[in-house]
Amino acid sequence: MDSSRHRPPHPELDRPLSVWTKLAFGAGDLGPAITANIIIFFQLIFFTNVAGIPAGLAGSILLISKIWDAVNDPIVGVLTDKTSSKRWGRRLPWMFYGALPFGLFFFLLWIVPGFKGLDGAAKGWWLFTYYVIIGAISQVFYTVVNLPYTAMTPELTQDFDERTQLNSFRFAFSIGGSILSLIVAQIVFQLIPESQRDVQYLILAAICAVVSVLSIYWCVFGTRKRALAFEKRRIETTSAAPLPLLRQFKIAFSNGPFLYVIGIYLCSWLGVQVTASIIPYFVIDCMKLKQTDVPPVLIGVQGTALLMLFVWSRLSQRYGKRAVYFMGMGSWIVAQFGLFFLQPGQVGLMYVLAIMAGIGVSTAYLVPWSMIPDVIDLDELRTGQRREGIFYGFMVLLQKFGLALGLFLVGIALEASGFLEAVAGAPLPTQPDSALAAIRFAIGPIPTFCLLVGLVLTYFYPIGREQHAEIMLKLGERNRPSP
């Protein structure tokens, strides 16, 4: 059943999304994806192998910045819900004005301050302070551009299947951005000697920052017409008085399907983050390969995920989101299990397992985000308000929390196992057996456990195509103008 016909008619909103609008919307996730993936793949190893910060302290930097996100994410979500602009709508002003500082503070994360006259523990704590402050500011502007963007999905289309298609474009750009950043990293790592690791990361950050800012502006101008049409209809059909902030939180977390979705997403994203952050260490220290071998492995994962997005989107229309998630996770779990036992010299098998992991990673991107608009429709049926910002605020928060928790746990595990951080300008040290065992544990059992829990939650998720059609029918009857 086409859910869109149960809404009050509007010429712009009632027609299917154009390819241009889908492309522009997808571009909005290119910038945040590039920066987020560079942080996921390289921030921890940058702290330990370039800045010379102990692994536990490095993980703490990322955890602290995400704790700050726990405060600003839901607040920004509520503020975007309350924003009103005749020229830009609710979401786009935040993206327009936040793009430039977002790029700037991301770049500053990859500078290694000299702090002349300091060495040892004193220098380490000054570096810790610098990265905590810059990281916190950077994450604020990440939220300012990314949270309003994620909340746009249910505003651009109200059709059950078209939302999945729209998210396919979004994550095609997201994974494409990840691949692009890895290709750039590979080129930079090859052109600049490994002895200049600080310069490598500085140039990589500069390129990624510029591309990120430009892609956000493409999204703003490419989706503006559709976003304004939705804003006009929202104002015409919304009659309920705004709810207090604490009341909104209570309603959001009393929404049973939403709790399932955030559980599924958190488990999926923990699996992604832990694996992504440990792969550079696994390739270099366990497989005895070079830093230039890291990007090709990651491209194998992300490239497969990109190709599979549209396959999963098509299969989702036939079999449903739950079935697609189960199929993808099965391949991913087998891959994680295989990586745990992989030995040096088995490079070909490593790439096969990377491809198998990519098959599952694409469903971790696609399925939870495709579930959220359905949850928001259910919330509107119950409350009379569309509060995308608050729901997407918690989703973005969980994405960052998963990233932070994953990197923090990896950092603590490495330090506890005796991992040796690098000294600036010196070759990378040989790691002890205890550190190698910790790296293997982080790439095998830990993410596998997270994925299994996510599968259990997905099995009990209550909103399918039929349930969503019923929700939209009731909304259409309530919102239909009186004759």
Coordinates of C-alpha atoms in Angstrom, one line a residue, residues 179-412:
I179 CA 36.2 4.5 0.0
L180 CA 37.2 7.9 -1.3
S181 CA 38.9 8.8 1.9
L182 CA 40.8 5.4 1.9
I183 CA 41.9 5.9 -1.7
V184 CA 43.2 9.4 -0.8
A185 CA 44.9 7.9 2.3
Q186 CA 46.5 5.2 0.1
I187 CA 47.8 7.9 -2.3
V188 CA 49.1 10.1 0.5
F189 CA 50.7 7.2 2.3
Q190 CA 52.6 6.2 -0.9
L191 CA 53.7 9.7 -1.9
I192 CA 54.9 10.8 1.5
P193 CA 57.6 8.7 3.3
E194 CA 56.4 6.8 6.4
S195 CA 59.1 8.7 8.4
Q196 CA 56.8 11.8 7.9
R197 CA 53.7 10.2 9.4
D198 CA 52.6 13.6 10.8
V199 CA 52.6 15.2 7.4
Q200 CA 50.7 12.2 5.9
Y201 CA 47.8 12.7 8.2
L202 CA 47.8 16.5 8.0
I203 CA 47.5 16.4 4.2
L204 CA 44.9 13.7 4.3
A205 CA 42.8 15.7 6.8
A206 CA 43.0 18.9 4.7
I207 CA 41.7 17.1 1.5
C208 CA 38.9 15.4 3.4
A209 CA 37.8 18.6 5.1
V210 CA 37.5 20.5 1.8
V211 CA 35.5 17.7 0.1
S212 CA 33.3 17.4 3.2
V213 CA 32.3 21.1 3.2
L214 CA 31.5 21.1 -0.5
S215 CA 29.3 18.0 -0.3
I216 CA 27.2 19.5 2.5
Y217 CA 26.5 22.6 0.5
W218 CA 25.4 20.4 -2.5
C219 CA 22.9 18.7 -0.2
V220 CA 21.5 22.0 1.2
F221 CA 20.8 23.5 -2.3
G222 CA 19.8 20.3 -3.9
T223 CA 17.1 19.3 -1.4
R224 CA 15.8 22.8 -0.5
K225 CA 12.7 22.8 -2.7
R226 CA 11.4 19.5 -1.3
A227 CA 12.3 20.3 2.3
L228 CA 10.3 23.6 2.1
A229 CA 7.3 21.8 0.6
F230 CA 7.3 19.5 3.6
E231 CA 7.6 22.3 6.0
K232 CA 4.6 24.1 4.5
R233 CA 2.5 21.0 4.8
R234 CA 3.7 20.3 8.3
I235 CA 2.6 23.7 9.5
E236 CA -0.8 23.2 7.9
T237 CA -1.4 19.8 9.5
T238 CA 0.2 20.1 12.9
S239 CA -2.2 21.3 15.5
A240 CA -1.0 19.8 18.8
A241 CA 0.9 22.1 21.2
P242 CA 4.6 21.5 21.6
L243 CA 5.6 19.1 24.4
P244 CA 8.2 20.0 27.1
L245 CA 11.7 18.6 26.5
L246 CA 11.6 16.0 29.3
R247 CA 8.1 14.9 28.2
Q248 CA 9.5 14.4 24.7
F249 CA 12.3 12.2 26.1
K250 CA 9.9 10.2 28.1
I251 CA 7.6 9.6 25.1
A252 CA 10.6 8.7 22.8
F253 CA 11.8 6.0 25.3
S254 CA 8.3 4.7 25.9
N255 CA 8.1 3.9 22.1
G256 CA 8.8 0.2 22.1
P257 CA 9.8 -0.2 18.5
F258 CA 12.3 2.7 19.0
L259 CA 14.0 0.8 21.8
Y260 CA 14.4 -2.1 19.5
V261 CA 15.9 0.1 16.8
I262 CA 18.4 1.8 19.0
G263 CA 19.4 -1.6 20.4
I264 CA 19.9 -3.0 16.9
Y265 CA 21.8 0.0 15.8
L266 CA 24.0 0.2 18.9
C267 CA 25.0 -3.5 18.5
S268 CA 25.6 -3.1 14.8
W269 CA 27.6 0.0 15.2
L270 CA 29.7 -1.4 18.0
G271 CA 30.6 -4.2 15.7
V272 CA 31.6 -1.8 13.0
Q273 CA 33.6 0.5 15.2
V274 CA 35.6 -2.1 17.1
T275 CA 36.5 -3.9 13.9
A276 CA 37.3 -0.7 12.0
S277 CA 39.5 0.7 14.7
I278 CA 41.5 -2.5 15.2
I279 CA 42.0 -3.4 11.5
P280 CA 45.1 -1.1 11.1
Y281 CA 46.7 -2.8 14.1
F282 CA 45.7 -6.2 12.9
V283 CA 47.2 -5.7 9.4
I284 CA 50.4 -4.1 10.6
D285 CA 51.1 -6.1 13.8
C286 CA 49.4 -9.5 13.3
M287 CA 49.6 -9.9 9.5
K288 CA 53.1 -8.3 9.4
L289 CA 52.2 -6.0 6.6
K290 CA 52.9 -2.2 6.0
Q291 CA 50.7 0.8 6.6
T292 CA 50.1 1.1 2.9
D293 CA 48.4 -2.3 3.0
V294 CA 45.7 -1.0 5.4
P295 CA 43.6 1.1 3.0
P296 CA 43.2 -1.7 0.4
V297 CA 41.8 -4.1 3.1
L298 CA 39.4 -1.4 4.2
I299 CA 38.4 -0.6 0.6
G300 CA 37.6 -4.3 0.2
V301 CA 35.1 -4.1 3.1
Q302 CA 33.6 -0.7 2.1
G303 CA 33.6 -1.4 -1.6
T304 CA 31.6 -4.6 -1.1
A305 CA 29.3 -2.8 1.2
L306 CA 28.7 -0.1 -1.4
L307 CA 27.9 -2.6 -4.1
M308 CA 25.6 -4.6 -1.8
L309 CA 23.5 -1.6 -0.7
F310 CA 21.3 -1.6 -3.8
V311 CA 21.1 -5.3 -3.8
W312 CA 19.8 -5.3 -0.2
S313 CA 17.5 -2.4 -1.0
R314 CA 15.9 -4.4 -3.8
L315 CA 15.7 -7.6 -1.6
S316 CA 14.2 -5.5 1.2
Q317 CA 11.2 -4.6 -1.0
R318 CA 10.5 -8.3 -1.5
Y319 CA 11.5 -10.0 1.7
G320 CA 11.4 -7.1 4.3
K321 CA 14.0 -5.3 6.4
R322 CA 14.3 -8.0 9.0
A323 CA 15.1 -10.8 6.6
V324 CA 17.7 -8.7 4.8
Y325 CA 19.4 -7.9 8.1
F326 CA 19.6 -11.6 9.0
M327 CA 21.2 -12.5 5.7
G328 CA 23.8 -9.8 5.9
M329 CA 24.7 -10.5 9.5
G330 CA 25.3 -14.2 8.8
S331 CA 28.0 -13.4 6.3
W332 CA 29.6 -10.8 8.6
I333 CA 29.7 -13.1 11.7
V334 CA 31.5 -15.8 9.6
A335 CA 34.0 -13.2 8.5
Q336 CA 34.8 -12.0 12.0
F337 CA 35.3 -15.6 13.1
G338 CA 37.7 -16.2 10.3
L339 CA 39.8 -13.1 11.0
F340 CA 40.4 -14.3 14.5
F341 CA 42.3 -17.4 13.2
L342 CA 44.0 -15.7 10.2
Q343 CA 47.8 -16.1 10.2
P344 CA 50.6 -14.0 8.5
G345 CA 51.0 -15.0 4.8
Q346 CA 47.2 -15.7 4.3
V347 CA 46.8 -12.4 2.5
G348 CA 44.4 -13.8 -0.1
L349 CA 42.1 -15.2 2.5
M350 CA 42.2 -11.9 4.4
Y351 CA 40.7 -10.1 1.4
V352 CA 38.0 -12.8 1.0
L353 CA 37.0 -12.3 4.6
A354 CA 37.0 -8.5 4.1
I355 CA 34.5 -9.0 1.2
M356 CA 32.3 -11.2 3.4
A357 CA 32.4 -8.6 6.1
G358 CA 31.4 -5.9 3.6
I359 CA 28.3 -7.9 2.7
G360 CA 27.1 -7.6 6.3
V361 CA 28.3 -4.1 7.0
S362 CA 26.0 -2.7 4.3
T363 CA 22.9 -4.0 6.2
A364 CA 24.2 -2.4 9.4
Y365 CA 24.2 0.9 7.5
L366 CA 20.9 0.4 5.7
V367 CA 18.4 -1.4 7.9
P368 CA 18.4 0.5 11.2
W369 CA 18.2 3.9 9.5
S370 CA 15.3 2.6 7.3
M371 CA 13.4 1.6 10.4
I372 CA 13.6 4.9 12.2
P373 CA 11.1 6.8 9.8
D374 CA 8.5 4.1 10.6
V375 CA 9.0 4.6 14.3
I376 CA 8.5 8.3 13.8
D377 CA 5.2 7.7 12.0
L378 CA 4.0 5.6 14.9
D379 CA 5.0 8.4 17.3
E380 CA 3.1 10.9 15.3
L381 CA 0.0 8.7 15.4
R382 CA 0.3 8.6 19.2
T383 CA 1.2 12.2 19.9
G384 CA 0.0 14.3 17.0
Q385 CA 3.5 15.7 16.4
R386 CA 6.4 14.9 14.1
R387 CA 9.5 15.0 16.2
E388 CA 12.2 13.7 13.9
G389 CA 14.9 15.7 15.6
I390 CA 14.6 14.0 19.0
F391 CA 14.6 10.5 17.5
Y392 CA 17.4 11.1 15.1
G393 CA 19.3 13.0 17.9
F394 CA 19.4 9.8 19.9
M395 CA 20.4 7.8 16.8
V396 CA 23.3 10.1 16.0
L397 CA 24.2 10.0 19.7
L398 CA 24.3 6.2 19.6
Q399 CA 26.4 6.2 16.5
K400 CA 29.0 8.4 18.3
F401 CA 28.7 6.5 21.5
G402 CA 29.3 3.3 19.7
L403 CA 32.3 4.8 18.0
A404 CA 33.7 6.2 21.3
L405 CA 33.0 3.1 23.4
G406 CA 34.5 0.9 20.7
L407 CA 37.7 3.0 20.4
F408 CA 37.9 3.4 24.2
L409 CA 37.6 -0.4 24.8
V410 CA 40.2 -1.1 22.1
G411 CA 42.6 1.5 23.6
I412 CA 42.2 0.2 27.2

